[in-house]
PDB file of C-alpha atoms in Angstrom:
ATOM      1  CA  LYS A 319      -5.596  27.973  63.675  1.00  0.00           C
ATOM      2  CA  PRO A 320      -1.936  28.382  62.699  1.00  0.00           C
ATOM      3  CA  LEU A 321       0.497  28.382  65.592  1.00  0.00           C
ATOM      4  CA  THR A 322       2.969  31.235  65.846  1.00  0.00           C
ATOM      5  CA  VAL A 323       6.552  30.826  66.933  1.00  0.00           C
ATOM      6  CA  GLU A 324       5.584  32.265  70.321  1.00  0.00           C
ATOM      7  CA  ALA A 325       3.151  29.382  70.820  1.00  0.00           C
ATOM      8  CA  PHE A 326       6.078  27.009  71.160  1.00  0.00           C
ATOM      9  CA  GLY A 327       7.420  28.834  74.197  1.00  0.00           C
ATOM     10  CA  GLY A 328      10.983  27.680  73.555  1.00  0.00           C
ATOM     11  CA  ILE A 329      10.114  24.038  74.236  1.00  0.00           C
ATOM     12  CA  ARG A 330      12.508  21.635  72.540  1.00  0.00           C
ATOM     13  CA  PRO A 331      10.992  19.705  69.610  1.00  0.00           C
ATOM     14  CA  SER A 332      10.911  15.917  69.887  1.00  0.00           C
ATOM     15  CA  GLY A 333      12.170  14.870  66.465  1.00  0.00           C
ATOM     16  CA  LEU A 334      11.552  16.410  63.065  1.00  0.00           C
ATOM     17  CA  ALA A 335      10.296  14.795  59.866  1.00  0.00           C
ATOM     18  CA  VAL A 336      10.757  16.550  56.505  1.00  0.00           C
ATOM     19  CA  PHE A 337       8.601  15.524  53.535  1.00  0.00           C
ATOM     20  CA  GLY A 338       8.533  16.359  49.851  1.00  0.00           C
ATOM     21  CA  ALA A 339       5.677  17.196  47.501  1.00  0.00           C
ATOM     22  CA  GLU A 340       4.092  13.746  47.923  1.00  0.00           C
ATOM     23  CA  ALA A 341       2.697  14.634  51.369  1.00  0.00           C
ATOM     24  CA  PRO A 342       0.088  17.243  52.402  1.00  0.00           C
ATOM     25  CA  PHE A 343       2.640  18.695  54.815  1.00  0.00           C
ATOM     26  CA  ARG A 344       6.282  19.680  54.659  1.00  0.00           C
ATOM     27  CA  LEU A 345       7.472  19.430  58.279  1.00  0.00           C
ATOM     28  CA  VAL A 346       6.117  17.440  61.222  1.00  0.00           C
ATOM     29  CA  THR A 347       7.344  17.619  64.806  1.00  0.00           C
ATOM     30  CA  ALA A 348       6.139  17.206  68.394  1.00  0.00           C
ATOM     31  CA  VAL A 349       6.314  20.292  70.586  1.00  0.00           C
ATOM     32  CA  GLY A 350       5.290  20.794  74.180  1.00  0.00           C
ATOM     33  CA  LYS A 351       1.596  20.738  74.986  1.00  0.00           C
ATOM     34  CA  LYS A 352       0.657  21.073  71.318  1.00  0.00           C
ATOM     35  CA  GLY A 353       1.515  17.458  70.580  1.00  0.00           C
ATOM     36  CA  LEU A 354       2.055  16.762  66.884  1.00  0.00           C
ATOM     37  CA  VAL A 355       2.164  19.872  64.731  1.00  0.00           C
ATOM     38  CA  PHE A 356       2.922  20.332  61.026  1.00  0.00           C
ATOM     39  CA  SER A 357       3.813  23.068  58.579  1.00  0.00           C
ATOM     40  CA  ARG A 358       2.891  23.332  54.907  1.00  0.00           C
ATOM     41  CA  ASP A 359       5.235  26.237  54.131  1.00  0.00           C
ATOM     42  CA  GLY A 360       8.606  25.176  55.495  1.00  0.00           C
ATOM     43  CA  GLY A 361       8.063  26.384  59.051  1.00  0.00           C
ATOM     44  CA  VAL A 362       6.510  29.842  58.688  1.00  0.00           C
ATOM     45  CA  GLN A 363       3.139  28.752  60.061  1.00  0.00           C
ATOM     46  CA  TRP A 364       2.254  25.676  62.082  1.00  0.00           C
ATOM     47  CA  GLU A 365      -0.984  23.761  62.624  1.00  0.00           C
ATOM     48  CA  GLU A 366      -2.032  20.958  64.919  1.00  0.00           C
ATOM     49  CA  TYR A 367      -1.716  17.562  63.248  1.00  0.00           C
ATOM     50  CA  PRO A 368      -5.177  16.177  62.332  1.00  0.00           C
ATOM     51  CA  THR A 369      -5.331  13.387  64.910  1.00  0.00           C
ATOM     52  CA  ASN A 370      -6.195  13.248  68.589  1.00  0.00           C
ATOM     53  CA  ARG A 371      -4.245  10.073  69.309  1.00  0.00           C
ATOM     54  CA  PHE A 372      -1.195  11.996  70.500  1.00  0.00           C
ATOM     55  CA  ASP A 373      -2.794  15.056  72.092  1.00  0.00           C
ATOM     56  CA  LEU A 374      -0.775  14.440  75.275  1.00  0.00           C
ATOM     57  CA  ALA A 375       2.596  15.673  74.096  1.00  0.00           C
ATOM     58  CA  ARG A 376       4.529  14.124  76.945  1.00  0.00           C
ATOM     59  CA  GLN A 377       3.718  10.735  75.427  1.00  0.00           C
ATOM     60  CA  VAL A 378       5.382  11.538  72.101  1.00  0.00           C
ATOM     61  CA  SER A 379       9.054  10.778  72.553  1.00  0.00           C
ATOM     62  CA  ARG A 380      10.209  10.905  68.940  1.00  0.00           C
ATOM     63  CA  VAL A 381       9.022  11.746  65.432  1.00  0.00           C
ATOM     64  CA  ALA A 382      10.866  10.639  62.296  1.00  0.00           C
ATOM     65  CA  LYS A 383      10.387  10.054  58.580  1.00  0.00           C
ATOM     66  CA  LYS A 384      11.566   6.770  57.102  1.00  0.00           C
ATOM     67  CA  GLU A 385      10.905   5.711  53.528  1.00  0.00           C
ATOM     68  CA  GLY A 386       8.138   8.268  53.006  1.00  0.00           C
ATOM     69  CA  ALA A 387       6.093   7.400  56.112  1.00  0.00           C
ATOM     70  CA  LEU A 388       5.712   9.246  59.407  1.00  0.00           C
ATOM     71  CA  TYR A 389       6.723   7.283  62.510  1.00  0.00           C
ATOM     72  CA  VAL A 390       5.846   8.316  66.057  1.00  0.00           C
ATOM     73  CA  ARG A 391       7.288   6.661  69.138  1.00  0.00           C
ATOM     74  CA  VAL A 392       5.026   6.732  72.176  1.00  0.00           C
ATOM     75  CA  GLY A 393       6.800   5.115  75.125  1.00  0.00           C
ATOM     76  CA  SER A 394       7.232   1.453  74.223  1.00  0.00           C
ATOM     77  CA  MET A 395       4.924   1.597  71.189  1.00  0.00           C
ATOM     78  CA  LEU A 396       5.554   2.636  67.597  1.00  0.00           C
ATOM     79  CA  TYR A 397       2.949   4.081  65.216  1.00  0.00           C
ATOM     80  CA  ARG A 398       3.094   4.763  61.482  1.00  0.00           C
ATOM     81  CA  ALA A 399       1.097   6.979  59.130  1.00  0.00           C
ATOM     82  CA  LYS A 400       1.627   6.684  55.380  1.00  0.00           C
ATOM     83  CA  HIS A 401       1.076   9.737  53.183  1.00  0.00           C
ATOM     84  CA  GLY A 402      -0.983  11.638  55.728  1.00  0.00           C
ATOM     85  CA  GLU A 403      -3.375   8.802  56.520  1.00  0.00           C
ATOM     86  CA  GLY A 404      -4.382   7.731  60.036  1.00  0.00           C
ATOM     87  CA  PHE A 405      -1.882   6.201  62.454  1.00  0.00           C
ATOM     88  CA  GLN A 406      -1.553   2.451  62.843  1.00  0.00           C
ATOM     89  CA  ARG A 407       0.282   0.789  65.710  1.00  0.00           C
ATOM     90  CA  ILE A 408       2.983  -1.431  64.250  1.00  0.00           C
ATOM     91  CA  PHE A 409       4.965  -2.322  67.365  1.00  0.00           C
ATOM     92  CA  GLY A 410       3.528  -3.098  70.774  1.00  0.00           C
ATOM     93  CA  GLU A 411       5.786  -5.832  72.128  1.00  0.00           C
ATOM     94  CA  ARG A 412       6.745  -5.986  75.803  1.00  0.00           C
ATOM     95  CA  ILE A 413       9.847  -3.807  75.832  1.00  0.00           C
ATOM     96  CA  GLY A 414      11.324  -1.407  78.355  1.00  0.00           C
ATOM     97  CA  SER A 415      11.601   1.634  76.103  1.00  0.00           C
ATOM     98  CA  ILE A 416      12.250   2.024  72.382  1.00  0.00           C
ATOM     99  CA  GLN A 417      15.557   3.712  71.602  1.00  0.00           C
ATOM    100  CA  ASP A 418      15.677   3.467  67.813  1.00  0.00           C
ATOM    101  CA  TRP A 419      14.154   1.754  64.788  1.00  0.00           C
ATOM    102  CA  ALA A 420      15.096   1.089  61.185  1.00  0.00           C
ATOM    103  CA  VAL A 421      13.135   0.387  58.000  1.00  0.00           C
ATOM    104  CA  ASN A 422      14.209  -1.426  54.840  1.00  0.00           C
ATOM    105  CA  GLY A 423      11.223  -2.095  52.587  1.00  0.00           C
ATOM    106  CA  SER A 424       8.973  -4.561  54.422  1.00  0.00           C
ATOM    107  CA  ARG A 425      11.699  -5.328  56.971  1.00  0.00           C
ATOM    108  CA  MET A 426      11.796  -3.376  60.217  1.00  0.00           C
ATOM    109  CA  LEU A 427      13.983  -3.260  63.313  1.00  0.00           C
ATOM    110  CA  VAL A 428      13.195  -1.942  66.787  1.00  0.00           C
ATOM    111  CA  CYS A 429      15.763  -1.775  69.569  1.00  0.00           C
ATOM    112  CA  GLY A 430      15.473  -0.676  73.152  1.00  0.00           C
ATOM    113  CA  ARG A 431      16.562  -0.881  76.752  1.00  0.00           C
ATOM    114  CA  GLU A 432      15.127  -2.689  79.727  1.00  0.00           C
ATOM    115  CA  HIS A 433      12.980  -0.860  82.255  1.00  0.00           C
ATOM    116  CA  TRP A 434      11.309  -1.718  85.538  1.00  0.00           C
ATOM    117  CA  THR A 435       7.537  -1.192  85.669  1.00  0.00           C
ATOM    118  CA  GLY A 436       6.423  -1.792  89.217  1.00  0.00           C
ATOM    119  CA  LYS A 437       7.837  -5.212  90.051  1.00  0.00           C
ATOM    120  CA  GLN A 438       8.101  -6.308  86.412  1.00  0.00           C
ATOM    121  CA  LEU A 439      11.266  -5.970  84.358  1.00  0.00           C
ATOM    122  CA  LEU A 440      10.510  -5.289  80.703  1.00  0.00           C
ATOM    123  CA  PRO A 441      13.375  -6.469  78.462  1.00  0.00           C
ATOM    124  CA  GLY A 442      15.672  -4.692  76.062  1.00  0.00           C
ATOM    125  CA  GLY A 443      17.281  -5.962  72.878  1.00  0.00           C
ATOM    126  CA  VAL A 444      16.522  -5.979  69.146  1.00  0.00           C
ATOM    127  CA  TRP A 445      13.276  -7.074  67.469  1.00  0.00           C
ATOM    128  CA  LEU A 446      12.864  -7.877  63.755  1.00  0.00           C
ATOM    129  CA  SER A 447       9.774  -7.870  61.529  1.00  0.00           C
ATOM    130  CA  CYS A 448       9.881  -9.256  57.992  1.00  0.00           C
ATOM    131  CA  ASP A 449       6.247  -8.444  57.149  1.00  0.00           C
ATOM    132  CA  ASP A 450       6.008  -4.653  57.494  1.00  0.00           C
ATOM    133  CA  GLY A 451       5.361  -4.716  61.237  1.00  0.00           C
ATOM    134  CA  GLY A 452       2.742  -7.477  61.203  1.00  0.00           C
ATOM    135  CA  THR A 453       4.701  -9.872  63.418  1.00  0.00           C
ATOM    136  CA  TRP A 454       7.873  -9.484  65.453  1.00  0.00           C
ATOM    137  CA  ARG A 455      10.537 -11.683  67.006  1.00  0.00           C
ATOM    138  CA  ARG A 456      13.354 -10.811  69.368  1.00  0.00           C
ATOM    139  CA  ILE A 457      16.685 -11.511  67.686  1.00  0.00           C
ATOM    140  CA  TYR A 458      19.168  -9.988  70.144  1.00  0.00           C
ATOM    141  CA  ASP A 459      19.016 -10.295  73.921  1.00  0.00           C
ATOM    142  CA  ASP A 460      20.704  -7.391  75.666  1.00  0.00           C
ATOM    143  CA  PRO A 461      19.458  -5.019  78.381  1.00  0.00           C
ATOM    144  CA  TYR A 462      20.663  -1.817  76.689  1.00  0.00           C
ATOM    145  CA  VAL A 463      20.653  -1.380  72.903  1.00  0.00           C
ATOM    146  CA  VAL A 464      20.716   2.242  71.767  1.00  0.00           C
ATOM    147  CA  THR A 465      20.650   2.023  67.968  1.00  0.00           C
ATOM    148  CA  CYS A 466      20.202  -0.461  65.115  1.00  0.00           C
ATOM    149  CA  LEU A 467      20.614  -0.429  61.344  1.00  0.00           C
ATOM    150  CA  PHE A 468      20.117  -2.392  58.137  1.00  0.00           C
ATOM    151  CA  ALA A 469      23.336  -2.458  56.105  1.00  0.00           C
ATOM    152  CA  GLY A 470      22.977  -4.408  52.890  1.00  0.00           C
ATOM    153  CA  GLN A 471      22.470  -8.043  53.880  1.00  0.00           C
ATOM    154  CA  TYR A 472      23.492  -7.333  57.478  1.00  0.00           C
ATOM    155  CA  ILE A 473      21.812  -6.112  60.660  1.00  0.00           C
ATOM    156  CA  ILE A 474      23.917  -4.020  63.043  1.00  0.00           C
ATOM    157  CA  ALA A 475      23.220  -3.046  66.652  1.00  0.00           C
ATOM    158  CA  CYS A 476      25.021  -1.195  69.430  1.00  0.00           C
ATOM    159  CA  PRO A 477      24.741  -2.495  73.012  1.00  0.00           C
ATOM    160  CA  TYR A 478      25.572   0.214  75.500  1.00  0.00           C
ATOM    161  CA  ASP A 479      26.441  -1.379  78.849  1.00  0.00           C
ATOM    162  CA  ASN A 480      24.492   0.107  81.771  1.00  0.00           C
ATOM    163  CA  PRO A 481      24.253   3.909  81.462  1.00  0.00           C
ATOM    164  CA  TYR A 482      24.005   4.153  85.263  1.00  0.00           C
ATOM    165  CA  HIS A 483      27.405   2.581  85.827  1.00  0.00           C
ATOM    166  CA  ASP A 484      30.120   5.002  86.905  1.00  0.00           C
ATOM    167  CA  ARG A 485      32.322   3.640  84.112  1.00  0.00           C
ATOM    168  CA  ASP A 486      30.056   2.951  81.154  1.00  0.00           C
ATOM    169  CA  ASN A 487      32.452   1.421  78.648  1.00  0.00           C
ATOM    170  CA  GLY A 488      29.826   0.667  76.027  1.00  0.00           C
ATOM    171  CA  GLY A 489      29.450  -2.505  74.034  1.00  0.00           C
ATOM    172  CA  GLY A 490      30.688  -1.317  70.661  1.00  0.00           C
ATOM    173  CA  VAL A 491      29.084  -2.722  67.512  1.00  0.00           C
ATOM    174  CA  VAL A 492      27.660  -6.190  66.814  1.00  0.00           C
ATOM    175  CA  ILE A 493      26.533  -7.631  63.474  1.00  0.00           C
ATOM    176  CA  THR A 494      24.492 -10.546  62.131  1.00  0.00           C
ATOM    177  CA  ALA A 495      24.212 -11.927  58.611  1.00  0.00           C
ATOM    178  CA  ASP A 496      21.434 -14.425  59.361  1.00  0.00           C
ATOM    179  CA  ASP A 497      18.712 -12.260  60.956  1.00  0.00           C
ATOM    180  CA  GLY A 498      19.940 -12.773  64.485  1.00  0.00           C
ATOM    181  CA  VAL A 499      20.697 -16.493  64.576  1.00  0.00           C
ATOM    182  CA  THR A 500      24.377 -15.710  65.178  1.00  0.00           C
ATOM    183  CA  TRP A 501      26.107 -12.446  66.082  1.00  0.00           C
ATOM    184  CA  LYS A 502      29.699 -11.269  65.775  1.00  0.00           C
ATOM    185  CA  THR A 503      31.452  -8.194  67.103  1.00  0.00           C
ATOM    186  CA  LEU A 504      32.942  -5.502  64.887  1.00  0.00           C
ATOM    187  CA  ASN A 505      35.059  -4.101  67.724  1.00  0.00           C
ATOM    188  CA  SER A 506      38.739  -3.651  66.947  1.00  0.00           C
ATOM    189  CA  PRO A 507      41.632  -1.461  68.123  1.00  0.00           C
ATOM    190  CA  SER A 508      40.678   1.136  65.502  1.00  0.00           C
ATOM    191  CA  LEU A 509      37.282   1.522  67.216  1.00  0.00           C
ATOM    192  CA  PHE A 510      38.887   2.942  70.336  1.00  0.00           C
ATOM    193  CA  ASN A 511      35.639   4.201  71.889  1.00  0.00           C
ATOM    194  CA  TRP A 512      32.862   1.635  72.309  1.00  0.00           C
ATOM    195  CA  ASN A 513      30.200   4.096  73.474  1.00  0.00           C
ATOM    196  CA  VAL A 514      28.608   4.048  70.017  1.00  0.00           C
ATOM    197  CA  THR A 515      25.226   5.788  70.096  1.00  0.00           C
ATOM    198  CA  CYS A 516      24.332   6.377  66.445  1.00  0.00           C
ATOM    199  CA  LEU A 517      24.820   4.613  63.107  1.00  0.00           C
ATOM    200  CA  ALA A 518      24.405   5.552  59.459  1.00  0.00           C
ATOM    201  CA  SER A 519      25.090   3.833  56.157  1.00  0.00           C
ATOM    202  CA  ASP A 520      26.211   5.429  52.912  1.00  0.00           C
ATOM    203  CA  PRO A 521      23.139   5.679  50.617  1.00  0.00           C
ATOM    204  CA  PHE A 522      25.360   4.960  47.611  1.00  0.00           C
ATOM    205  CA  ASP A 523      27.226   2.099  49.292  1.00  0.00           C
ATOM    206  CA  PRO A 524      25.163   0.489  52.104  1.00  0.00           C
ATOM    207  CA  LEU A 525      28.145  -1.547  53.289  1.00  0.00           C
ATOM    208  CA  THR A 526      29.999   1.620  54.284  1.00  0.00           C
ATOM    209  CA  ILE A 527      29.014   2.288  57.907  1.00  0.00           C
ATOM    210  CA  TRP A 528      29.511   5.412  60.009  1.00  0.00           C
ATOM    211  CA  ALA A 529      29.402   5.221  63.810  1.00  0.00           C
ATOM    212  CA  GLY A 530      29.214   8.160  66.201  1.00  0.00           C
ATOM    213  CA  SER A 531      30.311   7.797  69.820  1.00  0.00           C
ATOM    214  CA  HIS A 532      30.232   9.673  73.102  1.00  0.00           C
ATOM    215  CA  GLY A 533      34.003   9.860  72.841  1.00  0.00           C
ATOM    216  CA  ASN A 534      33.759  12.900  70.544  1.00  0.00           C
ATOM    217  CA  SER A 535      34.573  10.686  67.581  1.00  0.00           C
ATOM    218  CA  ILE A 536      33.041   9.387  64.361  1.00  0.00           C
ATOM    219  CA  PHE A 537      34.306   6.130  62.898  1.00  0.00           C
ATOM    220  CA  VAL A 538      33.857   4.652  59.429  1.00  0.00           C
ATOM    221  CA  THR A 539      34.384   1.172  57.987  1.00  0.00           C
ATOM    222  CA  ARG A 540      33.351  -0.802  54.955  1.00  0.00           C
ATOM    223  CA  LEU A 541      31.869  -4.212  55.627  1.00  0.00           C
ATOM    224  CA  PRO A 542      33.034  -7.165  53.547  1.00  0.00           C
ATOM    225  CA  ASP A 543      30.619  -8.955  51.248  1.00  0.00           C
ATOM    226  CA  GLU A 544      30.846 -11.934  53.600  1.00  0.00           C
ATOM    227  CA  ILE A 545      31.701 -11.952  57.295  1.00  0.00           C
ATOM    228  CA  LYS A 546      33.520 -15.060  58.462  1.00  0.00           C
TER     229      LYS A 546
END
């Protein structure tokens, strides 16, 4: 039955995906013990999402819409449902914990941070798929990567130092033009805070990049057509 606002109990949603008329739902989020829930009317009434794969809400760490599909992060795994269909696992590599992912057609990125599981250290870094999540390869080796982005012909990532250090200076922004074979830094004096935690590109000019940091700042730059 529809869930009232009171059913949420003030629990913070874990991500929010907004869809248009092409989907059987308008909003999808993950809330408390209800797991995935959706609304057809813009948030007036809510219903449980028609799947039992994510009925344990504590497993759902993020929900997002990218290129018309619904993505759900569950620990170190990533699932996708297209146009209301069933979920398919598209990322299950050995990784500490997923921090972010990006989609550009059939190309996908996943980045994350390392994490100890028992006596085993699961790695962090950036993984790339060129076949819609069918196969993956690790293209950037770093213990803490918080966000990643496709920007035209480039791939951008943000290493974040160790968040448990007393002075976490961040790693700034790194970029590759050859799918991770070589990397260069975009750090400069104008990027005076390297604790970059989020990235966005201009939808009308993908080479214009915005970077948000923990230093209460947002930076912008336009990438050249070729990085030397």
